[in-house]
PDB file of C-alpha atoms in Angstrom:
ATOM      1  CA  UNK C   1     -93.416  32.891 -92.032  1.00 64.00           C
ATOM      2  CA  UNK C   2     -91.702  35.467 -89.821  1.00 82.00           C
ATOM      3  CA  UNK C   3     -90.019  34.127 -86.722  1.00 93.00           C
ATOM      4  CA  UNK C   4     -89.973  35.452 -83.187  1.00 96.00           C
ATOM      5  CA  UNK C   5     -88.475  38.926 -83.076  1.00 96.00           C
ATOM      6  CA  UNK C   6     -87.035  40.803 -80.139  1.00 97.00           C
ATOM      7  CA  UNK C   7     -86.127  44.429 -79.656  1.00 97.00           C
ATOM      8  CA  UNK C   8     -83.617  45.770 -78.915  1.00 97.00           C
ATOM      9  CA  UNK C   9     -80.866  43.309 -79.730  1.00 96.00           C
ATOM     10  CA  UNK C  10     -78.553  44.989 -77.229  1.00 97.00           C
ATOM     11  CA  UNK C  11     -79.123  47.395 -74.367  1.00 97.00           C
ATOM     12  CA  UNK C  12     -76.554  48.994 -72.092  1.00 98.00           C
ATOM     13  CA  UNK C  13     -77.932  50.915 -69.122  1.00 97.00           C
ATOM     14  CA  UNK C  14     -76.758  52.112 -65.755  1.00 97.00           C
ATOM     15  CA  UNK C  15     -77.810  50.645 -62.456  1.00 97.00           C
ATOM     16  CA  UNK C  16     -81.066  52.184 -61.327  1.00 97.00           C
ATOM     17  CA  UNK C  17     -82.357  52.908 -64.809  1.00 97.00           C
ATOM     18  CA  UNK C  18     -85.374  51.317 -66.466  1.00 97.00           C
ATOM     19  CA  UNK C  19     -85.326  49.107 -69.535  1.00 98.00           C
ATOM     20  CA  UNK C  20     -88.200  47.629 -71.532  1.00 98.00           C
ATOM     21  CA  UNK C  21     -87.672  44.621 -73.754  1.00 98.00           C
ATOM     22  CA  UNK C  22     -90.131  43.706 -76.453  1.00 98.00           C
ATOM     23  CA  UNK C  23     -91.023  40.371 -78.007  1.00 98.00           C
ATOM     24  CA  UNK C  24     -93.184  39.733 -81.055  1.00 97.00           C
ATOM     25  CA  UNK C  25     -94.150  36.061 -81.247  1.00 96.00           C
ATOM     26  CA  UNK C  26     -94.959  34.104 -84.369  1.00 94.00           C
ATOM     27  CA  UNK C  27     -98.394  35.102 -85.594  1.00 92.00           C
ATOM     28  CA  UNK C  28    -101.081  32.821 -84.184  1.00 90.00           C
ATOM     29  CA  UNK C  29     -98.970  31.487 -81.320  1.00 92.00           C
ATOM     30  CA  UNK C  30    -100.920  31.846 -78.116  1.00 92.00           C
ATOM     31  CA  UNK C  31     -98.110  30.665 -75.847  1.00 93.00           C
ATOM     32  CA  UNK C  32     -95.326  33.152 -75.130  1.00 95.00           C
ATOM     33  CA  UNK C  33     -92.376  32.573 -72.813  1.00 96.00           C
ATOM     34  CA  UNK C  34     -89.552  34.643 -71.389  1.00 97.00           C
ATOM     35  CA  UNK C  35     -86.230  33.080 -70.430  1.00 97.00           C
ATOM     36  CA  UNK C  36     -82.947  34.542 -69.237  1.00 97.00           C
ATOM     37  CA  UNK C  37     -79.362  33.373 -69.476  1.00 96.00           C
ATOM     38  CA  UNK C  38     -76.852  34.892 -67.099  1.00 96.00           C
ATOM     39  CA  UNK C  39     -73.222  34.426 -68.141  1.00 92.00           C
ATOM     40  CA  UNK C  40     -71.897  31.056 -67.046  1.00 91.00           C
ATOM     41  CA  UNK C  41     -75.291  29.776 -65.991  1.00 94.00           C
ATOM     42  CA  UNK C  42     -78.031  27.788 -67.675  1.00 95.00           C
ATOM     43  CA  UNK C  43     -81.022  29.334 -69.419  1.00 96.00           C
ATOM     44  CA  UNK C  44     -83.744  29.903 -66.830  1.00 96.00           C
ATOM     45  CA  UNK C  45     -87.477  30.170 -67.267  1.00 95.00           C
ATOM     46  CA  UNK C  46     -89.038  33.470 -66.224  1.00 97.00           C
ATOM     47  CA  UNK C  47     -92.694  33.236 -67.163  1.00 95.00           C
ATOM     48  CA  UNK C  48     -95.310  31.884 -69.541  1.00 94.00           C
ATOM     49  CA  UNK C  49     -98.299  33.645 -71.085  1.00 94.00           C
ATOM     50  CA  UNK C  50    -101.285  31.976 -72.663  1.00 92.00           C
ATOM     51  CA  UNK C  51    -102.779  34.728 -74.772  1.00 93.00           C
ATOM     52  CA  UNK C  52    -102.880  37.721 -72.401  1.00 94.00           C
ATOM     53  CA  UNK C  53    -102.946  35.686 -69.172  1.00 94.00           C
ATOM     54  CA  UNK C  54     -99.942  34.771 -67.053  1.00 94.00           C
ATOM     55  CA  UNK C  55     -99.990  30.985 -66.862  1.00 91.00           C
ATOM     56  CA  UNK C  56     -96.842  30.597 -64.793  1.00 92.00           C
ATOM     57  CA  UNK C  57     -94.634  33.366 -63.438  1.00 93.00           C
ATOM     58  CA  UNK C  58     -92.722  31.232 -60.971  1.00 92.00           C
ATOM     59  CA  UNK C  59     -89.357  32.177 -62.480  1.00 94.00           C
ATOM     60  CA  UNK C  60     -89.640  35.940 -62.161  1.00 96.00           C
ATOM     61  CA  UNK C  61     -86.709  36.977 -59.925  1.00 94.00           C
ATOM     62  CA  UNK C  62     -88.433  39.736 -57.959  1.00 93.00           C
ATOM     63  CA  UNK C  63     -90.908  42.594 -58.220  1.00 94.00           C
ATOM     64  CA  UNK C  64     -88.499  44.726 -60.222  1.00 97.00           C
ATOM     65  CA  UNK C  65     -89.551  42.664 -63.231  1.00 97.00           C
ATOM     66  CA  UNK C  66     -92.918  43.272 -64.874  1.00 97.00           C
ATOM     67  CA  UNK C  67     -94.136  41.374 -67.912  1.00 97.00           C
ATOM     68  CA  UNK C  68     -97.216  42.276 -69.893  1.00 97.00           C
ATOM     69  CA  UNK C  69     -98.980  40.967 -72.945  1.00 96.00           C
ATOM     70  CA  UNK C  70    -101.906  43.269 -73.547  1.00 85.00           C
ATOM     71  CA  UNK C  71    -104.170  42.016 -76.312  1.00 88.00           C
ATOM     72  CA  UNK C  72    -102.410  38.683 -76.408  1.00 85.00           C
ATOM     73  CA  UNK C  73    -100.006  39.647 -79.173  1.00 93.00           C
ATOM     74  CA  UNK C  74     -96.596  41.137 -78.402  1.00 97.00           C
ATOM     75  CA  UNK C  75     -95.132  41.140 -74.919  1.00 98.00           C
ATOM     76  CA  UNK C  76     -92.932  43.512 -72.962  1.00 98.00           C
ATOM     77  CA  UNK C  77     -90.619  42.809 -70.059  1.00 98.00           C
ATOM     78  CA  UNK C  78     -89.729  45.838 -67.967  1.00 98.00           C
ATOM     79  CA  UNK C  79     -86.943  45.939 -65.426  1.00 97.00           C
ATOM     80  CA  UNK C  80     -87.227  48.833 -62.989  1.00 96.00           C
ATOM     81  CA  UNK C  81     -84.865  49.713 -61.415  1.00 96.00           C
ATOM     82  CA  UNK C  82     -82.175  47.606 -63.065  1.00 97.00           C
ATOM     83  CA  UNK C  83     -79.448  46.044 -60.918  1.00 97.00           C
ATOM     84  CA  UNK C  84     -76.039  44.682 -61.920  1.00 97.00           C
ATOM     85  CA  UNK C  85     -77.197  41.068 -61.542  1.00 96.00           C
ATOM     86  CA  UNK C  86     -79.920  41.622 -64.160  1.00 97.00           C
ATOM     87  CA  UNK C  87     -77.279  41.526 -66.900  1.00 97.00           C
ATOM     88  CA  UNK C  88     -77.711  38.629 -69.287  1.00 97.00           C
ATOM     89  CA  UNK C  89     -79.435  37.545 -72.466  1.00 97.00           C
ATOM     90  CA  UNK C  90     -83.218  37.606 -72.377  1.00 98.00           C
ATOM     91  CA  UNK C  91     -84.873  35.183 -74.758  1.00 98.00           C
ATOM     92  CA  UNK C  92     -88.467  35.121 -75.832  1.00 97.00           C
ATOM     93  CA  UNK C  93     -90.126  32.067 -77.320  1.00 97.00           C
ATOM     94  CA  UNK C  94     -93.564  31.195 -78.632  1.00 95.00           C
ATOM     95  CA  UNK C  95     -95.510  28.049 -79.390  1.00 92.00           C
ATOM     96  CA  UNK C  96     -98.903  26.906 -80.517  1.00 87.00           C
ATOM     97  CA  UNK C  97    -101.711  26.329 -78.078  1.00 74.00           C
ATOM     98  CA  UNK C  98    -102.345  22.892 -76.562  1.00 65.00           C
ATOM     99  CA  UNK C  99    -102.929  20.185 -79.140  1.00 59.00           C
ATOM    100  CA  UNK C 100    -100.176  21.441 -81.363  1.00 59.00           C
ATOM    101  CA  UNK C 101     -96.474  20.748 -81.187  1.00 66.00           C
ATOM    102  CA  UNK C 102     -94.726  21.502 -77.900  1.00 81.00           C
ATOM    103  CA  UNK C 103     -91.798  22.955 -79.855  1.00 89.00           C
ATOM    104  CA  UNK C 104     -90.918  26.428 -78.717  1.00 93.00           C
ATOM    105  CA  UNK C 105     -89.571  28.858 -81.302  1.00 94.00           C
ATOM    106  CA  UNK C 106     -86.999  31.250 -79.939  1.00 96.00           C
ATOM    107  CA  UNK C 107     -86.081  34.787 -80.789  1.00 96.00           C
ATOM    108  CA  UNK C 108     -82.446  35.891 -81.073  1.00 95.00           C
ATOM    109  CA  UNK C 109     -82.483  37.416 -77.606  1.00 96.00           C
ATOM    110  CA  UNK C 110     -81.798  40.817 -76.097  1.00 97.00           C
ATOM    111  CA  UNK C 111     -78.382  41.202 -74.510  1.00 97.00           C
ATOM    112  CA  UNK C 112     -78.792  43.447 -71.461  1.00 98.00           C
ATOM    113  CA  UNK C 113     -75.764  44.956 -69.762  1.00 98.00           C
ATOM    114  CA  UNK C 114     -76.258  46.859 -66.531  1.00 97.00           C
ATOM    115  CA  UNK C 115     -73.256  49.000 -65.527  1.00 96.00           C
TER     116      UNK C 115
ATOM    117  CA  UNK A   1     -84.890  19.977 -57.071  1.00 72.00           C
ATOM    118  CA  UNK A   2     -84.154  19.756 -60.756  1.00 82.00           C
ATOM    119  CA  UNK A   3     -80.713  18.857 -62.087  1.00 90.00           C
ATOM    120  CA  UNK A   4     -79.614  18.381 -65.685  1.00 96.00           C
ATOM    121  CA  UNK A   5     -76.041  17.436 -66.552  1.00 97.00           C
ATOM    122  CA  UNK A   6     -74.222  17.580 -69.878  1.00 98.00           C
ATOM    123  CA  UNK A   7     -70.528  17.617 -70.760  1.00 97.00           C
ATOM    124  CA  UNK A   8     -69.249  21.166 -71.109  1.00 97.00           C
ATOM    125  CA  UNK A   9     -67.224  20.726 -74.267  1.00 97.00           C
ATOM    126  CA  UNK A  10     -66.644  18.127 -76.958  1.00 98.00           C
ATOM    127  CA  UNK A  11     -64.571  18.016 -80.118  1.00 97.00           C
ATOM    128  CA  UNK A  12     -65.000  15.829 -83.163  1.00 97.00           C
ATOM    129  CA  UNK A  13     -63.767  15.527 -86.721  1.00 97.00           C
ATOM    130  CA  UNK A  14     -65.673  16.396 -89.868  1.00 97.00           C
ATOM    131  CA  UNK A  15     -67.455  13.319 -91.229  1.00 97.00           C
ATOM    132  CA  UNK A  16     -67.373  11.486 -87.908  1.00 97.00           C
ATOM    133  CA  UNK A  17     -70.159  10.591 -85.446  1.00 97.00           C
ATOM    134  CA  UNK A  18     -70.516  12.212 -82.029  1.00 98.00           C
ATOM    135  CA  UNK A  19     -72.795  11.387 -79.101  1.00 98.00           C
ATOM    136  CA  UNK A  20     -73.732  14.077 -76.581  1.00 98.00           C
ATOM    137  CA  UNK A  21     -75.123  12.738 -73.320  1.00 98.00           C
ATOM    138  CA  UNK A  22     -77.600  14.310 -70.929  1.00 98.00           C
ATOM    139  CA  UNK A  23     -78.648  12.992 -67.537  1.00 97.00           C
ATOM    140  CA  UNK A  24     -81.415  14.457 -65.473  1.00 96.00           C
ATOM    141  CA  UNK A  25     -82.887  14.208 -61.991  1.00 94.00           C
ATOM    142  CA  UNK A  26     -86.257  15.885 -61.854  1.00 88.00           C
ATOM    143  CA  UNK A  27     -89.504  15.532 -59.995  1.00 83.00           C
ATOM    144  CA  UNK A  28     -92.222  14.361 -62.338  1.00 85.00           C
ATOM    145  CA  UNK A  29     -90.508  14.071 -65.719  1.00 89.00           C
ATOM    146  CA  UNK A  30     -92.638  14.806 -68.771  1.00 90.00           C
ATOM    147  CA  UNK A  31     -90.431  15.063 -71.861  1.00 92.00           C
ATOM    148  CA  UNK A  32     -86.955  15.979 -73.107  1.00 95.00           C
ATOM    149  CA  UNK A  33     -85.886  18.432 -75.791  1.00 96.00           C
ATOM    150  CA  UNK A  34     -82.648  19.033 -77.643  1.00 97.00           C
ATOM    151  CA  UNK A  35     -81.897  22.456 -79.045  1.00 97.00           C
ATOM    152  CA  UNK A  36     -78.969  23.724 -81.119  1.00 97.00           C
ATOM    153  CA  UNK A  37     -77.597  27.213 -80.609  1.00 96.00           C
ATOM    154  CA  UNK A  38     -74.973  28.925 -82.725  1.00 96.00           C
ATOM    155  CA  UNK A  39     -73.125  31.763 -81.040  1.00 92.00           C
ATOM    156  CA  UNK A  40     -75.235  34.911 -80.871  1.00 88.00           C
ATOM    157  CA  UNK A  41     -78.277  33.249 -82.389  1.00 92.00           C
ATOM    158  CA  UNK A  42     -81.588  31.834 -81.210  1.00 93.00           C
ATOM    159  CA  UNK A  43     -81.782  28.254 -79.941  1.00 95.00           C
ATOM    160  CA  UNK A  44     -83.391  26.086 -82.611  1.00 95.00           C
ATOM    161  CA  UNK A  45     -85.386  22.930 -81.972  1.00 95.00           C
ATOM    162  CA  UNK A  46     -83.806  19.593 -82.875  1.00 96.00           C
ATOM    163  CA  UNK A  47     -85.873  16.881 -81.198  1.00 95.00           C
ATOM    164  CA  UNK A  48     -88.414  15.952 -78.563  1.00 94.00           C
ATOM    165  CA  UNK A  49     -88.595  12.607 -76.752  1.00 95.00           C
ATOM    166  CA  UNK A  50     -91.370  11.602 -74.403  1.00 92.00           C
ATOM    167  CA  UNK A  51     -91.258   7.806 -74.763  1.00 94.00           C
ATOM    168  CA  UNK A  52     -88.285   5.482 -74.385  1.00 96.00           C
ATOM    169  CA  UNK A  53     -86.370   4.791 -77.549  1.00 96.00           C
ATOM    170  CA  UNK A  54     -84.663   6.385 -80.498  1.00 96.00           C
ATOM    171  CA  UNK A  55     -86.082   9.162 -82.657  1.00 93.00           C
ATOM    172  CA  UNK A  56     -84.274   9.632 -85.957  1.00 93.00           C
ATOM    173  CA  UNK A  57     -84.393  12.775 -88.051  1.00 90.00           C
ATOM    174  CA  UNK A  58     -81.883  12.914 -90.863  1.00 94.00           C
ATOM    175  CA  UNK A  59     -78.328  13.165 -89.553  1.00 96.00           C
ATOM    176  CA  UNK A  60     -79.571  13.727 -86.004  1.00 96.00           C
ATOM    177  CA  UNK A  61     -81.052  11.122 -83.660  1.00 97.00           C
ATOM    178  CA  UNK A  62     -82.126  11.400 -80.043  1.00 97.00           C
ATOM    179  CA  UNK A  63     -82.522   8.619 -77.499  1.00 98.00           C
ATOM    180  CA  UNK A  64     -84.360   8.561 -74.186  1.00 98.00           C
ATOM    181  CA  UNK A  65     -84.413   6.154 -71.244  1.00 97.00           C
ATOM    182  CA  UNK A  66     -86.924   7.371 -68.678  1.00 95.00           C
ATOM    183  CA  UNK A  67     -85.971   4.716 -66.124  1.00 94.00           C
ATOM    184  CA  UNK A  68     -82.317   5.774 -66.220  1.00 95.00           C
ATOM    185  CA  UNK A  69     -82.934   9.519 -66.484  1.00 95.00           C
ATOM    186  CA  UNK A  70     -80.720   9.564 -69.559  1.00 96.00           C
ATOM    187  CA  UNK A  71     -80.763  10.893 -73.087  1.00 98.00           C
ATOM    188  CA  UNK A  72     -78.274  11.314 -75.866  1.00 98.00           C
ATOM    189  CA  UNK A  73     -78.111  13.250 -79.107  1.00 98.00           C
ATOM    190  CA  UNK A  74     -76.311  11.486 -81.942  1.00 98.00           C
ATOM    191  CA  UNK A  75     -74.926  13.519 -84.807  1.00 97.00           C
ATOM    192  CA  UNK A  76     -73.750  11.630 -87.882  1.00 97.00           C
ATOM    193  CA  UNK A  77     -71.645  12.729 -90.857  1.00 97.00           C
ATOM    194  CA  UNK A  78     -70.506  15.784 -88.977  1.00 97.00           C
ATOM    195  CA  UNK A  79     -70.155  19.032 -90.894  1.00 97.00           C
ATOM    196  CA  UNK A  80     -68.301  22.177 -89.928  1.00 97.00           C
ATOM    197  CA  UNK A  81     -71.631  23.979 -89.552  1.00 96.00           C
ATOM    198  CA  UNK A  82     -72.535  21.582 -86.723  1.00 98.00           C
ATOM    199  CA  UNK A  83     -70.105  23.457 -84.483  1.00 98.00           C
ATOM    200  CA  UNK A  84     -72.517  24.928 -81.941  1.00 98.00           C
ATOM    201  CA  UNK A  85     -73.860  24.560 -78.430  1.00 97.00           C
ATOM    202  CA  UNK A  86     -76.298  21.684 -77.880  1.00 98.00           C
ATOM    203  CA  UNK A  87     -78.795  22.226 -75.100  1.00 98.00           C
ATOM    204  CA  UNK A  88     -80.745  19.552 -73.271  1.00 97.00           C
ATOM    205  CA  UNK A  89     -83.997  20.678 -71.636  1.00 96.00           C
ATOM    206  CA  UNK A  90     -86.779  18.854 -69.835  1.00 95.00           C
ATOM    207  CA  UNK A  91     -90.360  19.550 -68.920  1.00 91.00           C
ATOM    208  CA  UNK A  92     -91.989  18.246 -65.775  1.00 86.00           C
ATOM    209  CA  UNK A  93     -95.496  17.361 -64.717  1.00 77.00           C
ATOM    210  CA  UNK A  94     -97.611  20.333 -63.815  1.00 74.00           C
ATOM    211  CA  UNK A  95     -96.338  22.527 -66.624  1.00 73.00           C
ATOM    212  CA  UNK A  96     -95.312  20.741 -69.788  1.00 73.00           C
ATOM    213  CA  UNK A  97     -94.420  24.059 -71.374  1.00 82.00           C
ATOM    214  CA  UNK A  98     -91.797  25.253 -68.880  1.00 89.00           C
ATOM    215  CA  UNK A  99     -88.358  24.228 -70.145  1.00 92.00           C
ATOM    216  CA  UNK A 100     -85.697  23.412 -67.541  1.00 93.00           C
ATOM    217  CA  UNK A 101     -82.272  23.608 -69.139  1.00 96.00           C
ATOM    218  CA  UNK A 102     -78.848  22.100 -68.826  1.00 96.00           C
ATOM    219  CA  UNK A 103     -75.771  24.292 -69.306  1.00 96.00           C
ATOM    220  CA  UNK A 104     -75.262  23.044 -72.834  1.00 97.00           C
ATOM    221  CA  UNK A 105     -72.436  21.217 -74.598  1.00 98.00           C
ATOM    222  CA  UNK A 106     -70.169  23.241 -76.846  1.00 97.00           C
ATOM    223  CA  UNK A 107     -69.235  21.069 -79.838  1.00 98.00           C
ATOM    224  CA  UNK A 108     -66.276  21.961 -82.029  1.00 98.00           C
ATOM    225  CA  UNK A 109     -66.041  20.164 -85.372  1.00 97.00           C
ATOM    226  CA  UNK A 110     -62.532  20.186 -86.802  1.00 95.00           C
ATOM    227  CA  UNK A 111     -61.532  19.551 -90.417  1.00 94.00           C
TER     228      UNK A 111
END
């Protein structure tokens, strides 16, 4: 079974540019999550999709961040325009729908550097 | 607010036993997870505790005391490959899917 995949693995952009991160969850997982780890800080929750619907987006930093999951399969996280403080590792995770295990399966992350 | 504390670093010797503690203060605790993360890789699930007591899974065990806001991860028969970061995370009432993380404990296993 393929795991959670993320693309790209690394991205270096300049302040003010736009970046789109992609996450492909494990097939059949209706729950999809985005997290971010800024250097020296703990991993922080950004948002949670159930299928194509945003269940909880309480962790999204501001309106420069837009997450989508059209069709309830893969998800994208767009940062526009990027700021220096957006640098960090963005993790995606997926899990089964309610009734299954609460275990979240993580992707390897996208390391974003904003210069 | 939510607060989760773990030691920053620990060292241990191959073959030994190590205990990594995690304390939490949260509003409406639901359950506690332990994840392992090797440098540059994805966090991988180790254990989930929702009730008080010890959960054993091979060389790894996890304990939870809800009344004390305390958990520990016990690693036995340490191997070099156990050198990694160990992350404690909790979920709270209202959204049992949203993980709230500690900073993680970096464990170095020496020969």
